[in-house]
PDB file of C-alpha atoms in Angstrom:
ATOM      1  CA  MET A 598     134.343  -2.492  97.541  1.00  0.00           C
ATOM      2  CA  ASN A 599     132.260  -5.013  95.605  1.00  0.00           C
ATOM      3  CA  MET A 600     128.524  -4.857  96.393  1.00  0.00           C
ATOM      4  CA  SER A 601     127.377  -7.852  94.319  1.00  0.00           C
ATOM      5  CA  PRO A 602     127.670 -10.409  97.191  1.00  0.00           C
ATOM      6  CA  VAL A 603     125.616  -8.130  99.448  1.00  0.00           C
ATOM      7  CA  ARG A 604     122.983  -7.656  96.742  1.00  0.00           C
ATOM      8  CA  SER A 605     122.876 -11.400  96.101  1.00  0.00           C
ATOM      9  CA  LEU A 606     122.387 -12.073  99.807  1.00  0.00           C
ATOM     10  CA  MET A 607     119.613  -9.464 100.065  1.00  0.00           C
ATOM     11  CA  ALA A 608     117.865 -10.903  96.994  1.00  0.00           C
ATOM     12  CA  ALA A 609     118.044 -14.407  98.449  1.00  0.00           C
ATOM     13  CA  LEU A 610     116.645 -13.174 101.776  1.00  0.00           C
ATOM     14  CA  ALA A 611     113.790 -11.385 100.010  1.00  0.00           C
ATOM     15  CA  LEU A 612     112.987 -14.555  98.055  1.00  0.00           C
ATOM     16  CA  VAL A 613     112.870 -16.618 101.251  1.00  0.00           C
ATOM     17  CA  LEU A 614     110.600 -14.094 102.995  1.00  0.00           C
ATOM     18  CA  MET A 615     108.244 -13.975 100.015  1.00  0.00           C
ATOM     19  CA  SER A 616     107.937 -17.766  99.954  1.00  0.00           C
ATOM     20  CA  ILE A 617     106.662 -18.001 103.556  1.00  0.00           C
ATOM     21  CA  PRO A 618     102.889 -18.652 103.478  1.00  0.00           C
ATOM     22  CA  GLY A 619     100.654 -15.793 104.578  1.00  0.00           C
ATOM     23  CA  SER A 620      99.018 -17.959 107.214  1.00  0.00           C
ATOM     24  CA  VAL A 621     102.252 -17.887 109.195  1.00  0.00           C
ATOM     25  CA  TRP A 622     102.021 -14.093 109.450  1.00  0.00           C
ATOM     26  CA  SER A 623      98.287 -13.708 110.054  1.00  0.00           C
ATOM     27  CA  GLN A 624      96.377 -14.308 113.266  1.00  0.00           C
ATOM     28  CA  SER A 625      92.952 -15.860 113.427  1.00  0.00           C
ATOM     29  CA  ASP A 626      90.177 -13.711 114.905  1.00  0.00           C
ATOM     30  CA  ALA A 627      88.200 -16.682 116.132  1.00  0.00           C
ATOM     31  CA  PRO A 628      88.888 -17.901 119.643  1.00  0.00           C
ATOM     32  CA  SER A 629      90.668 -21.214 119.803  1.00  0.00           C
ATOM     33  CA  PRO A 630      88.611 -24.224 120.924  1.00  0.00           C
ATOM     34  CA  SER A 631      90.328 -24.149 124.316  1.00  0.00           C
ATOM     35  CA  GLU A 632      89.056 -20.605 125.066  1.00  0.00           C
ATOM     36  CA  THR A 633      85.703 -19.971 126.710  1.00  0.00           C
ATOM     37  CA  THR A 634      83.704 -16.946 125.520  1.00  0.00           C
ATOM     38  CA  LEU A 635      81.929 -15.428 128.522  1.00  0.00           C
ATOM     39  CA  ALA A 636      80.283 -12.521 126.688  1.00  0.00           C
ATOM     40  CA  THR A 637      80.286 -10.696 123.374  1.00  0.00           C
ATOM     41  CA  ILE A 638      79.738  -6.984 122.749  1.00  0.00           C
ATOM     42  CA  GLU A 639      79.039  -5.893 119.184  1.00  0.00           C
ATOM     43  CA  GLY A 640      79.301  -2.287 117.953  1.00  0.00           C
ATOM     44  CA  PRO A 641      78.071   0.310 118.319  1.00  0.00           C
ATOM     45  CA  LEU A 642      79.157   0.456 121.930  1.00  0.00           C
ATOM     46  CA  SER A 643      76.708   1.724 124.551  1.00  0.00           C
ATOM     47  CA  ARG A 644      76.488   1.988 128.312  1.00  0.00           C
ATOM     48  CA  GLU A 645      73.436  -0.251 128.152  1.00  0.00           C
ATOM     49  CA  ASN A 646      75.470  -3.005 126.461  1.00  0.00           C
ATOM     50  CA  LEU A 647      78.257  -2.653 128.998  1.00  0.00           C
ATOM     51  CA  ASN A 648      75.812  -2.760 131.902  1.00  0.00           C
ATOM     52  CA  ALA A 649      74.077  -5.857 130.507  1.00  0.00           C
ATOM     53  CA  VAL A 650      77.459  -7.593 130.254  1.00  0.00           C
ATOM     54  CA  ARG A 651      78.352  -6.494 133.797  1.00  0.00           C
ATOM     55  CA  LEU A 652      75.142  -8.023 135.141  1.00  0.00           C
ATOM     56  CA  ALA A 653      75.586 -11.252 133.170  1.00  0.00           C
ATOM     57  CA  MET A 654      79.181 -11.553 134.345  1.00  0.00           C
ATOM     58  CA  ALA A 655      78.135 -10.982 137.968  1.00  0.00           C
ATOM     59  CA  ASP A 656      75.822 -13.996 137.625  1.00  0.00           C
ATOM     60  CA  GLN A 657      78.925 -16.008 136.673  1.00  0.00           C
ATOM     61  CA  ASP A 658      80.895 -14.671 139.697  1.00  0.00           C
ATOM     62  CA  VAL A 659      83.117 -12.535 137.452  1.00  0.00           C
ATOM     63  CA  LYS A 660      83.844  -8.931 138.408  1.00  0.00           C
ATOM     64  CA  PHE A 661      83.446  -6.696 135.320  1.00  0.00           C
ATOM     65  CA  ASN A 662      83.616  -2.891 135.370  1.00  0.00           C
ATOM     66  CA  TYR A 663      84.113  -0.123 132.836  1.00  0.00           C
ATOM     67  CA  GLY A 664      84.983   3.559 132.782  1.00  0.00           C
ATOM     68  CA  ASN A 665      87.160   6.259 131.188  1.00  0.00           C
ATOM     69  CA  PHE A 666      84.651   6.711 128.396  1.00  0.00           C
ATOM     70  CA  ARG A 667      85.532   8.304 125.075  1.00  0.00           C
ATOM     71  CA  PHE A 668      82.820   9.917 122.969  1.00  0.00           C
ATOM     72  CA  HIS A 669      82.734  10.831 119.288  1.00  0.00           C
ATOM     73  CA  PRO A 670      83.205  14.628 119.035  1.00  0.00           C
ATOM     74  CA  GLN A 671      80.386  15.237 116.513  1.00  0.00           C
ATOM     75  CA  SER A 672      77.747  12.604 117.309  1.00  0.00           C
ATOM     76  CA  GLY A 673      78.391  12.173 121.034  1.00  0.00           C
ATOM     77  CA  ASP A 674      78.235   8.382 120.629  1.00  0.00           C
ATOM     78  CA  LEU A 675      80.305   6.259 122.992  1.00  0.00           C
ATOM     79  CA  ILE A 676      83.297   4.940 121.007  1.00  0.00           C
ATOM     80  CA  GLY A 677      85.706   3.746 123.691  1.00  0.00           C
ATOM     81  CA  ALA A 678      85.956   2.554 127.260  1.00  0.00           C
ATOM     82  CA  GLU A 679      88.439   1.046 129.669  1.00  0.00           C
ATOM     83  CA  LEU A 680      87.357  -2.451 130.646  1.00  0.00           C
ATOM     84  CA  PHE A 681      88.336  -4.190 133.862  1.00  0.00           C
ATOM     85  CA  MET A 682      87.688  -7.811 134.760  1.00  0.00           C
ATOM     86  CA  VAL A 683      88.744 -10.143 137.562  1.00  0.00           C
ATOM     87  CA  ILE A 684      88.236 -13.836 136.920  1.00  0.00           C
ATOM     88  CA  ASP A 685      89.706 -16.635 139.004  1.00  0.00           C
ATOM     89  CA  GLY A 686      91.948 -14.069 140.735  1.00  0.00           C
ATOM     90  CA  VAL A 687      93.466 -12.819 137.461  1.00  0.00           C
ATOM     91  CA  GLU A 688      92.960  -9.146 136.562  1.00  0.00           C
ATOM     92  CA  TYR A 689      92.555  -7.865 133.010  1.00  0.00           C
ATOM     93  CA  ARG A 690      92.448  -4.134 132.255  1.00  0.00           C
ATOM     94  CA  GLU A 691      92.414  -2.823 128.685  1.00  0.00           C
ATOM     95  CA  TYR A 692      91.136   0.186 126.782  1.00  0.00           C
ATOM     96  CA  HIS A 693      89.059  -0.614 123.675  1.00  0.00           C
ATOM     97  CA  GLU A 694      87.692   1.635 120.939  1.00  0.00           C
ATOM     98  CA  PHE A 695      84.753   0.713 118.741  1.00  0.00           C
ATOM     99  CA  THR A 696      85.774   2.464 115.536  1.00  0.00           C
ATOM    100  CA  SER A 697      82.915   1.021 113.458  1.00  0.00           C
ATOM    101  CA  SER A 698      79.605  -0.786 113.855  1.00  0.00           C
ATOM    102  CA  SER A 699      81.322  -4.019 112.767  1.00  0.00           C
ATOM    103  CA  CYS A 700      83.496  -4.184 115.908  1.00  0.00           C
ATOM    104  CA  VAL A 701      83.057  -7.243 118.118  1.00  0.00           C
ATOM    105  CA  LEU A 702      84.613  -7.535 121.555  1.00  0.00           C
ATOM    106  CA  ARG A 703      84.866 -11.049 122.960  1.00  0.00           C
ATOM    107  CA  ILE A 704      85.402 -11.506 126.679  1.00  0.00           C
ATOM    108  CA  LEU A 705      87.368 -14.711 127.118  1.00  0.00           C
ATOM    109  CA  LYS A 706      87.826 -16.589 130.357  1.00  0.00           C
ATOM    110  CA  GLU A 707      91.397 -17.662 129.609  1.00  0.00           C
ATOM    111  CA  SER A 708      92.862 -14.523 128.001  1.00  0.00           C
ATOM    112  CA  GLY A 709      90.721 -11.488 128.830  1.00  0.00           C
ATOM    113  CA  PHE A 710      89.537  -9.358 125.921  1.00  0.00           C
ATOM    114  CA  ARG A 711      89.824  -9.744 122.155  1.00  0.00           C
ATOM    115  CA  MET A 712      88.682  -7.105 119.636  1.00  0.00           C
ATOM    116  CA  GLU A 713      87.660  -8.411 116.211  1.00  0.00           C
ATOM    117  CA  GLY A 714      86.351  -7.008 112.953  1.00  0.00           C
ATOM    118  CA  CYS A 715      87.461  -3.386 113.301  1.00  0.00           C
TER     119      CYS A 715
END
């Protein structure tokens, strides 16, 4: 069995994949202009930050709750929480971990939650 046609085909496929611009594969962290940012939480995560967001969201008639906390085993710092939001009758529920102080969680009206910078 002759393998040269298979190798030629694989080489051609690899060349095509390598020529695709990186921007096609990557996703932008910034919300698109059509998305509305309701709140932003920046690391490190704390119950105080979550409560402040909950109160601000309540002023905008958005139900926002949190729970199922995860704490760092050595420092005891809060590093994760399950977030729940109801906006315009649509429910969003996701678990997010703040793995570094550079983490930013955006709460978006149109799509729920988006973690950036971790």
